[in-house]
PDB file of N, CA and C and ligand atoms in Angstrom:
ATOM      1  N   MET A  30       4.872 -40.362  17.206  1.00  0.00           N
ATOM      2  CA  MET A  30       3.672 -40.401  18.039  1.00  0.00           C
ATOM      3  C   MET A  30       2.847 -39.130  17.825  1.00  0.00           C
ATOM      4  N   ILE A  31       1.545 -39.305  17.694  1.00  0.00           N
ATOM      5  CA  ILE A  31       0.633 -38.166  17.538  1.00  0.00           C
ATOM      6  C   ILE A  31       0.140 -37.757  18.925  1.00  0.00           C
ATOM      7  N   ILE A  32       0.378 -36.510  19.279  1.00  0.00           N
ATOM      8  CA  ILE A  32      -0.064 -36.016  20.585  1.00  0.00           C
ATOM      9  C   ILE A  32      -1.298 -35.140  20.399  1.00  0.00           C
ATOM     10  N   VAL A  33      -2.313 -35.391  21.197  1.00  0.00           N
ATOM     11  CA  VAL A  33      -3.543 -34.600  21.156  1.00  0.00           C
ATOM     12  C   VAL A  33      -3.727 -33.927  22.514  1.00  0.00           C
ATOM     13  N   THR A  34      -3.955 -32.630  22.495  1.00  0.00           N
ATOM     14  CA  THR A  34      -4.249 -31.926  23.748  1.00  0.00           C
ATOM     15  C   THR A  34      -5.771 -31.862  23.926  1.00  0.00           C
ATOM     16  N   GLY A  35      -6.206 -31.502  25.099  1.00  0.00           N
ATOM     17  CA  GLY A  35      -7.646 -31.348  25.345  1.00  0.00           C
ATOM     18  C   GLY A  35      -8.426 -32.639  25.198  1.00  0.00           C
ATOM     19  N   ALA A  36      -7.742 -33.772  25.396  1.00  0.00           N
ATOM     20  CA  ALA A  36      -8.381 -35.066  25.134  1.00  0.00           C
ATOM     21  C   ALA A  36      -9.441 -35.425  26.164  1.00  0.00           C
ATOM     22  N   THR A  37      -9.552 -34.639  27.223  1.00  0.00           N
ATOM     23  CA  THR A  37     -10.642 -34.862  28.178  1.00  0.00           C
ATOM     24  C   THR A  37     -11.791 -33.884  27.922  1.00  0.00           C
ATOM     25  N   GLY A  38     -11.700 -33.135  26.822  1.00  0.00           N
ATOM     26  CA  GLY A  38     -12.784 -32.232  26.422  1.00  0.00           C
ATOM     27  C   GLY A  38     -13.614 -32.856  25.307  1.00  0.00           C
ATOM     28  N   GLN A  39     -14.608 -32.126  24.878  1.00  0.00           N
ATOM     29  CA  GLN A  39     -15.559 -32.674  23.893  1.00  0.00           C
ATOM     30  C   GLN A  39     -14.894 -32.986  22.551  1.00  0.00           C
ATOM     31  N   LEU A  40     -14.197 -32.012  21.985  1.00  0.00           N
ATOM     32  CA  LEU A  40     -13.579 -32.209  20.667  1.00  0.00           C
ATOM     33  C   LEU A  40     -12.401 -33.183  20.743  1.00  0.00           C
ATOM     34  N   GLY A  41     -11.508 -32.945  21.710  1.00  0.00           N
ATOM     35  CA  GLY A  41     -10.311 -33.777  21.815  1.00  0.00           C
ATOM     36  C   GLY A  41     -10.636 -35.246  22.038  1.00  0.00           C
ATOM     37  N   ARG A  42     -11.655 -35.491  22.853  1.00  0.00           N
ATOM     38  CA  ARG A  42     -12.037 -36.887  23.131  1.00  0.00           C
ATOM     39  C   ARG A  42     -12.482 -37.576  21.837  1.00  0.00           C
ATOM     40  N   GLN A  43     -13.274 -36.865  21.043  1.00  0.00           N
ATOM     41  CA  GLN A  43     -13.746 -37.464  19.778  1.00  0.00           C
ATOM     42  C   GLN A  43     -12.600 -37.672  18.799  1.00  0.00           C
ATOM     43  N   ILE A  44     -11.645 -36.746  18.802  1.00  0.00           N
ATOM     44  CA  ILE A  44     -10.487 -36.899  17.910  1.00  0.00           C
ATOM     45  C   ILE A  44      -9.722 -38.173  18.267  1.00  0.00           C
ATOM     46  N   VAL A  45      -9.505 -38.385  19.568  1.00  0.00           N
ATOM     47  CA  VAL A  45      -8.739 -39.578  19.983  1.00  0.00           C
ATOM     48  C   VAL A  45      -9.519 -40.848  19.659  1.00  0.00           C
ATOM     49  N   GLU A  46     -10.822 -40.809  19.868  1.00  0.00           N
ATOM     50  CA  GLU A  46     -11.639 -41.996  19.531  1.00  0.00           C
ATOM     51  C   GLU A  46     -11.518 -42.337  18.046  1.00  0.00           C
ATOM     52  N   ARG A  47     -11.543 -41.319  17.194  1.00  0.00           N
ATOM     53  CA  ARG A  47     -11.404 -41.566  15.746  1.00  0.00           C
ATOM     54  C   ARG A  47      -9.996 -42.044  15.409  1.00  0.00           C
ATOM     55  N   LEU A  48      -9.000 -41.440  16.050  1.00  0.00           N
ATOM     56  CA  LEU A  48      -7.617 -41.849  15.785  1.00  0.00           C
ATOM     57  C   LEU A  48      -7.403 -43.322  16.123  1.00  0.00           C
ATOM     58  N   LEU A  49      -8.041 -43.763  17.208  1.00  0.00           N
ATOM     59  CA  LEU A  49      -7.876 -45.156  17.644  1.00  0.00           C
ATOM     60  C   LEU A  49      -8.412 -46.146  16.612  1.00  0.00           C
ATOM     61  N   THR A  50      -9.278 -45.690  15.706  1.00  0.00           N
ATOM     62  CA  THR A  50      -9.768 -46.577  14.641  1.00  0.00           C
ATOM     63  C   THR A  50      -8.793 -46.606  13.459  1.00  0.00           C
ATOM     64  N   ARG A  51      -7.780 -45.716  13.488  1.00  0.00           N
ATOM     65  CA  ARG A  51      -6.869 -45.596  12.341  1.00  0.00           C
ATOM     66  C   ARG A  51      -5.438 -46.018  12.643  1.00  0.00           C
ATOM     67  N   VAL A  52      -4.991 -45.762  13.866  1.00  0.00           N
ATOM     68  CA  VAL A  52      -3.616 -46.116  14.233  1.00  0.00           C
ATOM     69  C   VAL A  52      -3.637 -46.827  15.578  1.00  0.00           C
ATOM     70  N   SER A  53      -2.558 -47.551  15.870  1.00  0.00           N
ATOM     71  CA  SER A  53      -2.550 -48.301  17.125  1.00  0.00           C
ATOM     72  C   SER A  53      -2.384 -47.343  18.313  1.00  0.00           C
ATOM     73  N   ALA A  54      -2.901 -47.805  19.446  1.00  0.00           N
ATOM     74  CA  ALA A  54      -2.931 -46.964  20.642  1.00  0.00           C
ATOM     75  C   ALA A  54      -1.539 -46.486  21.037  1.00  0.00           C
ATOM     76  N   ASN A  55      -0.525 -47.317  20.784  1.00  0.00           N
ATOM     77  CA  ASN A  55       0.826 -46.911  21.210  1.00  0.00           C
ATOM     78  C   ASN A  55       1.432 -45.830  20.320  1.00  0.00           C
ATOM     79  N   GLN A  56       0.694 -45.435  19.293  1.00  0.00           N
ATOM     80  CA  GLN A  56       1.125 -44.315  18.443  1.00  0.00           C
ATOM     81  C   GLN A  56       0.446 -43.014  18.845  1.00  0.00           C
ATOM     82  N   ILE A  57      -0.372 -43.079  19.901  1.00  0.00           N
ATOM     83  CA  ILE A  57      -1.142 -41.907  20.317  1.00  0.00           C
ATOM     84  C   ILE A  57      -0.767 -41.519  21.749  1.00  0.00           C
ATOM     85  N   GLY A  58      -0.583 -40.224  21.950  1.00  0.00           N
ATOM     86  CA  GLY A  58      -0.365 -39.703  23.295  1.00  0.00           C
ATOM     87  C   GLY A  58      -1.333 -38.557  23.535  1.00  0.00           C
ATOM     88  N   VAL A  59      -1.736 -38.396  24.766  1.00  0.00           N
ATOM     89  CA  VAL A  59      -2.581 -37.242  25.085  1.00  0.00           C
ATOM     90  C   VAL A  59      -1.904 -36.407  26.161  1.00  0.00           C
ATOM     91  N   SER A  60      -2.085 -35.097  26.006  1.00  0.00           N
ATOM     92  CA  SER A  60      -1.603 -34.136  26.991  1.00  0.00           C
ATOM     93  C   SER A  60      -2.834 -33.544  27.643  1.00  0.00           C
ATOM     94  N   VAL A  61      -3.028 -33.862  28.916  1.00  0.00           N
ATOM     95  CA  VAL A  61      -4.260 -33.450  29.603  1.00  0.00           C
ATOM     96  C   VAL A  61      -3.932 -32.789  30.945  1.00  0.00           C
ATOM     97  N   ARG A  62      -4.839 -31.938  31.393  1.00  0.00           N
ATOM     98  CA  ARG A  62      -4.589 -31.275  32.681  1.00  0.00           C
ATOM     99  C   ARG A  62      -4.759 -32.242  33.843  1.00  0.00           C
ATOM    100  N   ASP A  63      -5.699 -33.174  33.709  1.00  0.00           N
ATOM    101  CA  ASP A  63      -5.973 -34.114  34.799  1.00  0.00           C
ATOM    102  C   ASP A  63      -5.924 -35.553  34.263  1.00  0.00           C
ATOM    103  N   PRO A  64      -4.781 -36.229  34.414  1.00  0.00           N
ATOM    104  CA  PRO A  64      -4.648 -37.581  33.868  1.00  0.00           C
ATOM    105  C   PRO A  64      -5.711 -38.565  34.371  1.00  0.00           C
ATOM    106  N   GLN A  65      -6.234 -38.334  35.563  1.00  0.00           N
ATOM    107  CA  GLN A  65      -7.263 -39.256  36.085  1.00  0.00           C
ATOM    108  C   GLN A  65      -8.489 -39.276  35.177  1.00  0.00           C
ATOM    109  N   LYS A  66      -8.766 -38.127  34.549  1.00  0.00           N
ATOM    110  CA  LYS A  66      -9.931 -38.042  33.662  1.00  0.00           C
ATOM    111  C   LYS A  66      -9.687 -38.781  32.344  1.00  0.00           C
ATOM    112  N   ALA A  67      -8.432 -39.194  32.121  1.00  0.00           N
ATOM    113  CA  ALA A  67      -8.098 -39.903  30.872  1.00  0.00           C
ATOM    114  C   ALA A  67      -7.751 -41.362  31.143  1.00  0.00           C
ATOM    115  N   GLN A  68      -8.158 -41.881  32.291  1.00  0.00           N
ATOM    116  CA  GLN A  68      -7.823 -43.261  32.665  1.00  0.00           C
ATOM    117  C   GLN A  68      -8.329 -44.269  31.625  1.00  0.00           C
ATOM    118  N   GLU A  69      -9.499 -43.975  31.073  1.00  0.00           N
ATOM    119  CA  GLU A  69     -10.081 -44.872  30.074  1.00  0.00           C
ATOM    120  C   GLU A  69      -9.167 -44.988  28.846  1.00  0.00           C
ATOM    121  N   LEU A  70      -8.528 -43.884  28.484  1.00  0.00           N
ATOM    122  CA  LEU A  70      -7.601 -43.908  27.352  1.00  0.00           C
ATOM    123  C   LEU A  70      -6.331 -44.663  27.724  1.00  0.00           C
ATOM    124  N   ALA A  71      -5.854 -44.442  28.939  1.00  0.00           N
ATOM    125  CA  ALA A  71      -4.660 -45.163  29.400  1.00  0.00           C
ATOM    126  C   ALA A  71      -4.916 -46.677  29.384  1.00  0.00           C
ATOM    127  N   ASP A  72      -6.120 -47.076  29.771  1.00  0.00           N
ATOM    128  CA  ASP A  72      -6.474 -48.502  29.793  1.00  0.00           C
ATOM    129  C   ASP A  72      -6.439 -49.112  28.391  1.00  0.00           C
ATOM    130  N   GLN A  73      -6.631 -48.247  27.378  1.00  0.00           N
ATOM    131  CA  GLN A  73      -6.611 -48.735  25.980  1.00  0.00           C
ATOM    132  C   GLN A  73      -5.210 -48.694  25.383  1.00  0.00           C
ATOM    133  N   GLY A  74      -4.227 -48.212  26.175  1.00  0.00           N
ATOM    134  CA  GLY A  74      -2.848 -48.203  25.692  1.00  0.00           C
ATOM    135  C   GLY A  74      -2.362 -46.866  25.192  1.00  0.00           C
ATOM    136  N   VAL A  75      -3.187 -45.828  25.341  1.00  0.00           N
ATOM    137  CA  VAL A  75      -2.778 -44.480  24.943  1.00  0.00           C
ATOM    138  C   VAL A  75      -1.845 -43.920  26.028  1.00  0.00           C
ATOM    139  N   ARG A  76      -0.771 -43.251  25.618  1.00  0.00           N
ATOM    140  CA  ARG A  76       0.126 -42.635  26.602  1.00  0.00           C
ATOM    141  C   ARG A  76      -0.546 -41.375  27.149  1.00  0.00           C
ATOM    142  N   VAL A  77      -0.699 -41.327  28.444  1.00  0.00           N
ATOM    143  CA  VAL A  77      -1.347 -40.177  29.082  1.00  0.00           C
ATOM    144  C   VAL A  77      -0.314 -39.432  29.915  1.00  0.00           C
ATOM    145  N   ARG A  78      -0.118 -38.166  29.597  1.00  0.00           N
ATOM    146  CA  ARG A  78       0.794 -37.341  30.405  1.00  0.00           C
ATOM    147  C   ARG A  78       0.113 -36.029  30.771  1.00  0.00           C
ATOM    148  N   GLN A  79       0.509 -35.522  31.939  1.00  0.00           N
ATOM    149  CA  GLN A  79      -0.069 -34.269  32.412  1.00  0.00           C
ATOM    150  C   GLN A  79       0.575 -33.104  31.678  1.00  0.00           C
ATOM    151  N   GLY A  80      -0.249 -32.207  31.154  1.00  0.00           N
ATOM    152  CA  GLY A  80       0.277 -31.032  30.477  1.00  0.00           C
ATOM    153  C   GLY A  80      -0.750 -29.918  30.488  1.00  0.00           C
ATOM    154  N   SER A  81      -0.275 -28.711  30.771  1.00  0.00           N
ATOM    155  CA  SER A  81      -1.152 -27.542  30.728  1.00  0.00           C
ATOM    156  C   SER A  81      -0.457 -26.442  29.947  1.00  0.00           C
ATOM    157  N   PHE A  82      -1.225 -25.645  29.241  1.00  0.00           N
ATOM    158  CA  PHE A  82      -0.646 -24.542  28.462  1.00  0.00           C
ATOM    159  C   PHE A  82      -0.148 -23.427  29.372  1.00  0.00           C
ATOM    160  N   THR A  83      -0.299 -23.595  30.673  1.00  0.00           N
ATOM    161  CA  THR A  83       0.231 -22.619  31.623  1.00  0.00           C
ATOM    162  C   THR A  83       1.566 -23.085  32.219  1.00  0.00           C
ATOM    163  N   ASP A  84       2.066 -24.234  31.752  1.00  0.00           N
ATOM    164  CA  ASP A  84       3.275 -24.815  32.344  1.00  0.00           C
ATOM    165  C   ASP A  84       4.144 -25.402  31.229  1.00  0.00           C
ATOM    166  N   SER A  85       5.098 -24.617  30.729  1.00  0.00           N
ATOM    167  CA  SER A  85       5.875 -25.075  29.569  1.00  0.00           C
ATOM    168  C   SER A  85       6.761 -26.272  29.885  1.00  0.00           C
ATOM    169  N   ASP A  86       7.243 -26.387  31.134  1.00  0.00           N
ATOM    170  CA  ASP A  86       8.072 -27.547  31.477  1.00  0.00           C
ATOM    171  C   ASP A  86       7.247 -28.839  31.427  1.00  0.00           C
ATOM    172  N   GLY A  87       6.076 -28.779  32.004  1.00  0.00           N
ATOM    173  CA  GLY A  87       5.183 -29.951  31.982  1.00  0.00           C
ATOM    174  C   GLY A  87       4.789 -30.306  30.564  1.00  0.00           C
ATOM    175  N   LEU A  88       4.588 -29.279  29.760  1.00  0.00           N
ATOM    176  CA  LEU A  88       4.190 -29.499  28.370  1.00  0.00           C
ATOM    177  C   LEU A  88       5.314 -30.199  27.598  1.00  0.00           C
ATOM    178  N   ALA A  89       6.561 -29.843  27.907  1.00  0.00           N
ATOM    179  CA  ALA A  89       7.702 -30.479  27.232  1.00  0.00           C
ATOM    180  C   ALA A  89       7.681 -31.988  27.499  1.00  0.00           C
ATOM    181  N   HIS A  90       7.347 -32.372  28.719  1.00  0.00           N
ATOM    182  CA  HIS A  90       7.264 -33.798  29.065  1.00  0.00           C
ATOM    183  C   HIS A  90       6.091 -34.450  28.330  1.00  0.00           C
ATOM    184  N   ALA A  91       4.958 -33.752  28.291  1.00  0.00           N
ATOM    185  CA  ALA A  91       3.755 -34.310  27.659  1.00  0.00           C
ATOM    186  C   ALA A  91       3.921 -34.433  26.144  1.00  0.00           C
ATOM    187  N   PHE A  92       4.724 -33.552  25.539  1.00  0.00           N
ATOM    188  CA  PHE A  92       4.906 -33.561  24.083  1.00  0.00           C
ATOM    189  C   PHE A  92       6.123 -34.384  23.660  1.00  0.00           C
ATOM    190  N   GLU A  93       6.843 -34.942  24.589  1.00  0.00           N
ATOM    191  CA  GLU A  93       8.077 -35.683  24.282  1.00  0.00           C
ATOM    192  C   GLU A  93       7.812 -36.776  23.237  1.00  0.00           C
ATOM    193  N   GLY A  94       8.663 -36.825  22.224  1.00  0.00           N
ATOM    194  CA  GLY A  94       8.552 -37.879  21.211  1.00  0.00           C
ATOM    195  C   GLY A  94       7.491 -37.623  20.154  1.00  0.00           C
ATOM    196  N   ALA A  95       6.918 -36.437  20.138  1.00  0.00           N
ATOM    197  CA  ALA A  95       5.846 -36.145  19.181  1.00  0.00           C
ATOM    198  C   ALA A  95       6.378 -36.027  17.762  1.00  0.00           C
ATOM    199  N   THR A  96       5.663 -36.640  16.828  1.00  0.00           N
ATOM    200  CA  THR A  96       5.906 -36.378  15.408  1.00  0.00           C
ATOM    201  C   THR A  96       4.883 -35.361  14.908  1.00  0.00           C
ATOM    202  N   GLN A  97       3.731 -35.344  15.548  1.00  0.00           N
ATOM    203  CA  GLN A  97       2.680 -34.367  15.247  1.00  0.00           C
ATOM    204  C   GLN A  97       1.984 -34.015  16.558  1.00  0.00           C
ATOM    205  N   VAL A  98       1.565 -32.762  16.673  1.00  0.00           N
ATOM    206  CA  VAL A  98       0.802 -32.331  17.850  1.00  0.00           C
ATOM    207  C   VAL A  98      -0.488 -31.671  17.369  1.00  0.00           C
ATOM    208  N   LEU A  99      -1.608 -32.140  17.865  1.00  0.00           N
ATOM    209  CA  LEU A  99      -2.878 -31.488  17.560  1.00  0.00           C
ATOM    210  C   LEU A  99      -3.293 -30.696  18.798  1.00  0.00           C
ATOM    211  N   ILE A 100      -3.290 -29.379  18.645  1.00  0.00           N
ATOM    212  CA  ILE A 100      -3.605 -28.502  19.771  1.00  0.00           C
ATOM    213  C   ILE A 100      -5.079 -28.095  19.703  1.00  0.00           C
ATOM    214  N   VAL A 101      -5.835 -28.505  20.703  1.00  0.00           N
ATOM    215  CA  VAL A 101      -7.234 -28.076  20.806  1.00  0.00           C
ATOM    216  C   VAL A 101      -7.245 -26.754  21.573  1.00  0.00           C
ATOM    217  N   SER A 102      -7.867 -25.756  20.983  1.00  0.00           N
ATOM    218  CA  SER A 102      -7.876 -24.433  21.613  1.00  0.00           C
ATOM    219  C   SER A 102      -8.640 -24.464  22.932  1.00  0.00           C
ATOM    220  N   VAL A 103      -8.215 -23.580  23.852  1.00  0.00           N
ATOM    221  CA  VAL A 103      -8.862 -23.544  25.173  1.00  0.00           C
ATOM    222  C   VAL A 103     -10.164 -22.749  25.108  1.00  0.00           C
ATOM    223  N   ASP A 104     -10.964 -22.931  26.116  1.00  0.00           N
ATOM    224  CA  ASP A 104     -12.289 -22.289  26.164  1.00  0.00           C
ATOM    225  C   ASP A 104     -12.190 -20.893  26.790  1.00  0.00           C
ATOM    226  N   LYS A 105     -11.224 -20.122  26.301  1.00  0.00           N
ATOM    227  CA  LYS A 105     -11.032 -18.758  26.812  1.00  0.00           C
ATOM    228  C   LYS A 105     -10.814 -17.831  25.636  1.00  0.00           C
ATOM    229  N   MET A 106     -10.915 -16.524  25.893  1.00  0.00           N
ATOM    230  CA  MET A 106     -10.697 -15.543  24.836  1.00  0.00           C
ATOM    231  C   MET A 106      -9.647 -14.532  25.308  1.00  0.00           C
ATOM    232  N   GLY A 107      -9.222 -13.677  24.388  1.00  0.00           N
ATOM    233  CA  GLY A 107      -8.373 -12.549  24.762  1.00  0.00           C
ATOM    234  C   GLY A 107      -6.937 -12.925  25.049  1.00  0.00           C
ATOM    235  N   GLU A 108      -6.286 -12.062  25.831  1.00  0.00           N
ATOM    236  CA  GLU A 108      -4.852 -12.185  26.097  1.00  0.00           C
ATOM    237  C   GLU A 108      -4.489 -13.533  26.730  1.00  0.00           C
ATOM    238  N   GLN A 109      -5.357 -13.996  27.627  1.00  0.00           N
ATOM    239  CA  GLN A 109      -5.098 -15.279  28.301  1.00  0.00           C
ATOM    240  C   GLN A 109      -5.034 -16.423  27.273  1.00  0.00           C
ATOM    241  N   ALA A 110      -5.955 -16.389  26.328  1.00  0.00           N
ATOM    242  CA  ALA A 110      -5.979 -17.431  25.293  1.00  0.00           C
ATOM    243  C   ALA A 110      -4.741 -17.318  24.405  1.00  0.00           C
ATOM    244  N   VAL A 111      -4.385 -16.102  24.024  1.00  0.00           N
ATOM    245  CA  VAL A 111      -3.215 -15.909  23.153  1.00  0.00           C
ATOM    246  C   VAL A 111      -1.967 -16.445  23.853  1.00  0.00           C
ATOM    247  N   ARG A 112      -1.805 -16.077  25.134  1.00  0.00           N
ATOM    248  CA  ARG A 112      -0.621 -16.519  25.886  1.00  0.00           C
ATOM    249  C   ARG A 112      -0.567 -18.048  25.974  1.00  0.00           C
ATOM    250  N   GLN A 113      -1.693 -18.656  26.304  1.00  0.00           N
ATOM    251  CA  GLN A 113      -1.708 -20.119  26.467  1.00  0.00           C
ATOM    252  C   GLN A 113      -1.462 -20.830  25.135  1.00  0.00           C
ATOM    253  N   HIS A 114      -2.065 -20.317  24.066  1.00  0.00           N
ATOM    254  CA  HIS A 114      -1.873 -20.973  22.768  1.00  0.00           C
ATOM    255  C   HIS A 114      -0.442 -20.797  22.279  1.00  0.00           C
ATOM    256  N   ARG A 115       0.152 -19.643  22.585  1.00  0.00           N
ATOM    257  CA  ARG A 115       1.554 -19.429  22.213  1.00  0.00           C
ATOM    258  C   ARG A 115       2.455 -20.434  22.940  1.00  0.00           C
ATOM    259  N   THR A 116       2.183 -20.648  24.208  1.00  0.00           N
ATOM    260  CA  THR A 116       2.961 -21.632  24.979  1.00  0.00           C
ATOM    261  C   THR A 116       2.811 -23.028  24.376  1.00  0.00           C
ATOM    262  N   ALA A 117       1.589 -23.363  23.975  1.00  0.00           N
ATOM    263  CA  ALA A 117       1.341 -24.689  23.384  1.00  0.00           C
ATOM    264  C   ALA A 117       2.091 -24.839  22.061  1.00  0.00           C
ATOM    265  N   ILE A 118       2.034 -23.814  21.216  1.00  0.00           N
ATOM    266  CA  ILE A 118       2.704 -23.883  19.909  1.00  0.00           C
ATOM    267  C   ILE A 118       4.220 -23.930  20.102  1.00  0.00           C
ATOM    268  N   ASP A 119       4.739 -23.101  21.012  1.00  0.00           N
ATOM    269  CA  ASP A 119       6.183 -23.136  21.297  1.00  0.00           C
ATOM    270  C   ASP A 119       6.591 -24.528  21.788  1.00  0.00           C
ATOM    271  N   GLY A 120       5.742 -25.142  22.601  1.00  0.00           N
ATOM    272  CA  GLY A 120       6.023 -26.485  23.112  1.00  0.00           C
ATOM    273  C   GLY A 120       6.078 -27.507  21.988  1.00  0.00           C
ATOM    274  N   ALA A 121       5.162 -27.372  21.039  1.00  0.00           N
ATOM    275  CA  ALA A 121       5.145 -28.302  19.908  1.00  0.00           C
ATOM    276  C   ALA A 121       6.392 -28.114  19.041  1.00  0.00           C
ATOM    277  N   VAL A 122       6.783 -26.871  18.814  1.00  0.00           N
ATOM    278  CA  VAL A 122       7.987 -26.594  18.028  1.00  0.00           C
ATOM    279  C   VAL A 122       9.209 -27.175  18.750  1.00  0.00           C
ATOM    280  N   ALA A 123       9.271 -26.949  20.065  1.00  0.00           N
ATOM    281  CA  ALA A 123      10.414 -27.456  20.842  1.00  0.00           C
ATOM    282  C   ALA A 123      10.496 -28.982  20.795  1.00  0.00           C
ATOM    283  N   ALA A 124       9.344 -29.631  20.709  1.00  0.00           N
ATOM    284  CA  ALA A 124       9.326 -31.100  20.644  1.00  0.00           C
ATOM    285  C   ALA A 124       9.748 -31.607  19.268  1.00  0.00           C
ATOM    286  N   GLY A 125       9.841 -30.677  18.331  1.00  0.00           N
ATOM    287  CA  GLY A 125      10.298 -31.045  16.987  1.00  0.00           C
ATOM    288  C   GLY A 125       9.175 -31.360  16.020  1.00  0.00           C
TER     289      GLY A 125
HETATM  290  N1  NAP B 209     -18.207 -27.335  21.237  1.00  0.00           N
HETATM  291  C1  NAP B 209     -18.521 -26.496  20.265  1.00  0.00           C
HETATM  292  O1  NAP B 209     -19.630 -26.527  19.705  1.00  0.00           O
HETATM  293  C2  NAP B 209     -17.522 -25.454  19.775  1.00  0.00           C
HETATM  294  C3  NAP B 209     -17.850 -24.667  18.689  1.00  0.00           C
HETATM  295  C4  NAP B 209     -16.922 -23.744  18.209  1.00  0.00           C
HETATM  296  C5  NAP B 209     -15.686 -23.619  18.823  1.00  0.00           C
HETATM  297  N2  NAP B 209     -15.390 -24.369  19.886  1.00  0.00           N
HETATM  298  C6  NAP B 209     -14.085 -24.204  20.507  1.00  0.00           C
HETATM  299  O2  NAP B 209     -13.312 -25.378  20.250  1.00  0.00           O
HETATM  300  C7  NAP B 209     -12.472 -25.642  21.368  1.00  0.00           C
HETATM  301  C8  NAP B 209     -12.755 -27.019  21.913  1.00  0.00           C
HETATM  302  O3  NAP B 209     -14.137 -27.132  22.205  1.00  0.00           O
HETATM  303  P1  NAP B 209     -14.695 -28.232  23.169  1.00  0.00           P
HETATM  304  O4  NAP B 209     -16.168 -28.219  23.012  1.00  0.00           O
HETATM  305  O5  NAP B 209     -13.942 -29.516  22.997  1.00  0.00           O
HETATM  306  O6  NAP B 209     -14.356 -27.561  24.572  1.00  0.00           O
HETATM  307  P2  NAP B 209     -14.024 -28.242  25.955  1.00  0.00           P
HETATM  308  O7  NAP B 209     -14.791 -29.516  26.115  1.00  0.00           O
HETATM  309  O8  NAP B 209     -14.172 -27.175  26.987  1.00  0.00           O
HETATM  310  O9  NAP B 209     -12.495 -28.619  25.768  1.00  0.00           O
HETATM  311  C9  NAP B 209     -11.478 -27.684  25.936  1.00  0.00           C
HETATM  312  C10 NAP B 209     -10.278 -28.476  26.345  1.00  0.00           C
HETATM  313  O10 NAP B 209      -9.228 -27.560  26.572  1.00  0.00           O
HETATM  314  C11 NAP B 209      -8.568 -27.982  27.732  1.00  0.00           C
HETATM  315  N3  NAP B 209      -7.868 -26.878  28.356  1.00  0.00           N
HETATM  316  C12 NAP B 209      -8.409 -25.786  28.949  1.00  0.00           C
HETATM  317  N4  NAP B 209      -7.439 -25.015  29.461  1.00  0.00           N
HETATM  318  C13 NAP B 209      -6.269 -25.643  29.188  1.00  0.00           C
HETATM  319  C14 NAP B 209      -4.906 -25.357  29.483  1.00  0.00           C
HETATM  320  N5  NAP B 209      -4.541 -24.271  30.167  1.00  0.00           N
HETATM  321  N6  NAP B 209      -3.948 -26.221  29.057  1.00  0.00           N
HETATM  322  C15 NAP B 209      -4.291 -27.333  28.359  1.00  0.00           C
HETATM  323  N7  NAP B 209      -5.568 -27.665  28.055  1.00  0.00           N
HETATM  324  C16 NAP B 209      -6.536 -26.825  28.475  1.00  0.00           C
HETATM  325  C17 NAP B 209      -9.654 -28.523  28.635  1.00  0.00           C
HETATM  326  O11 NAP B 209      -9.066 -29.365  29.615  1.00  0.00           O
HETATM  327  P3  NAP B 209      -9.947 -30.079  30.768  1.00  0.00           P
HETATM  328  O12 NAP B 209     -10.553 -31.278  30.093  1.00  0.00           O
HETATM  329  O13 NAP B 209      -8.953 -30.407  31.799  1.00  0.00           O
HETATM  330  O14 NAP B 209     -10.985 -29.068  31.211  1.00  0.00           O
HETATM  331  C18 NAP B 209     -10.512 -29.264  27.642  1.00  0.00           C
HETATM  332  O15 NAP B 209     -10.077 -30.587  27.467  1.00  0.00           O
HETATM  333  C19 NAP B 209     -12.739 -24.514  22.371  1.00  0.00           C
HETATM  334  O16 NAP B 209     -11.790 -23.511  22.141  1.00  0.00           O
HETATM  335  C20 NAP B 209     -14.119 -24.038  22.001  1.00  0.00           C
HETATM  336  O17 NAP B 209     -14.289 -22.696  22.383  1.00  0.00           O
HETATM  337  C21 NAP B 209     -16.272 -25.292  20.374  1.00  0.00           C
END
């Protein structure tokens, strides 16, 4: 399963829309901070799970079963961004 983060943002949403033209919805999962904002994707058969780069346990659940993870960078800079991206990358590695 291909997991995409930031799927309720501008870039992530477009990535998922393009992916849906290439692979079936059940091969796609999204990790989003607010699953309600991804209801439209859930209705199309995409797996929607709550995940934030500030919560490694939640991220482990959101990344479960991933064969690939596409991490969309957050809209922050500096130490906060480094910490969050490190958590996201560690989560992807842990998911295998
Ligand atoms: N748009 C551009 O023209 C442009 C140009 C150059 C670079 N970039 C960079 O490319 C990246 C994506 O751009 P974008 O336009 O798609 O930005 P965006 O719409 O703000 O999307 C950022 C995504 O990151 C998610 N996010 C923020 N904090 C998070 C966290 N702690 N854990 C997990 N996800 C988190 C947001 O979730 P929510 O949906 O819940 O808010 C959102 O979906 C950003 O880093 C941006 O700075 C953008």
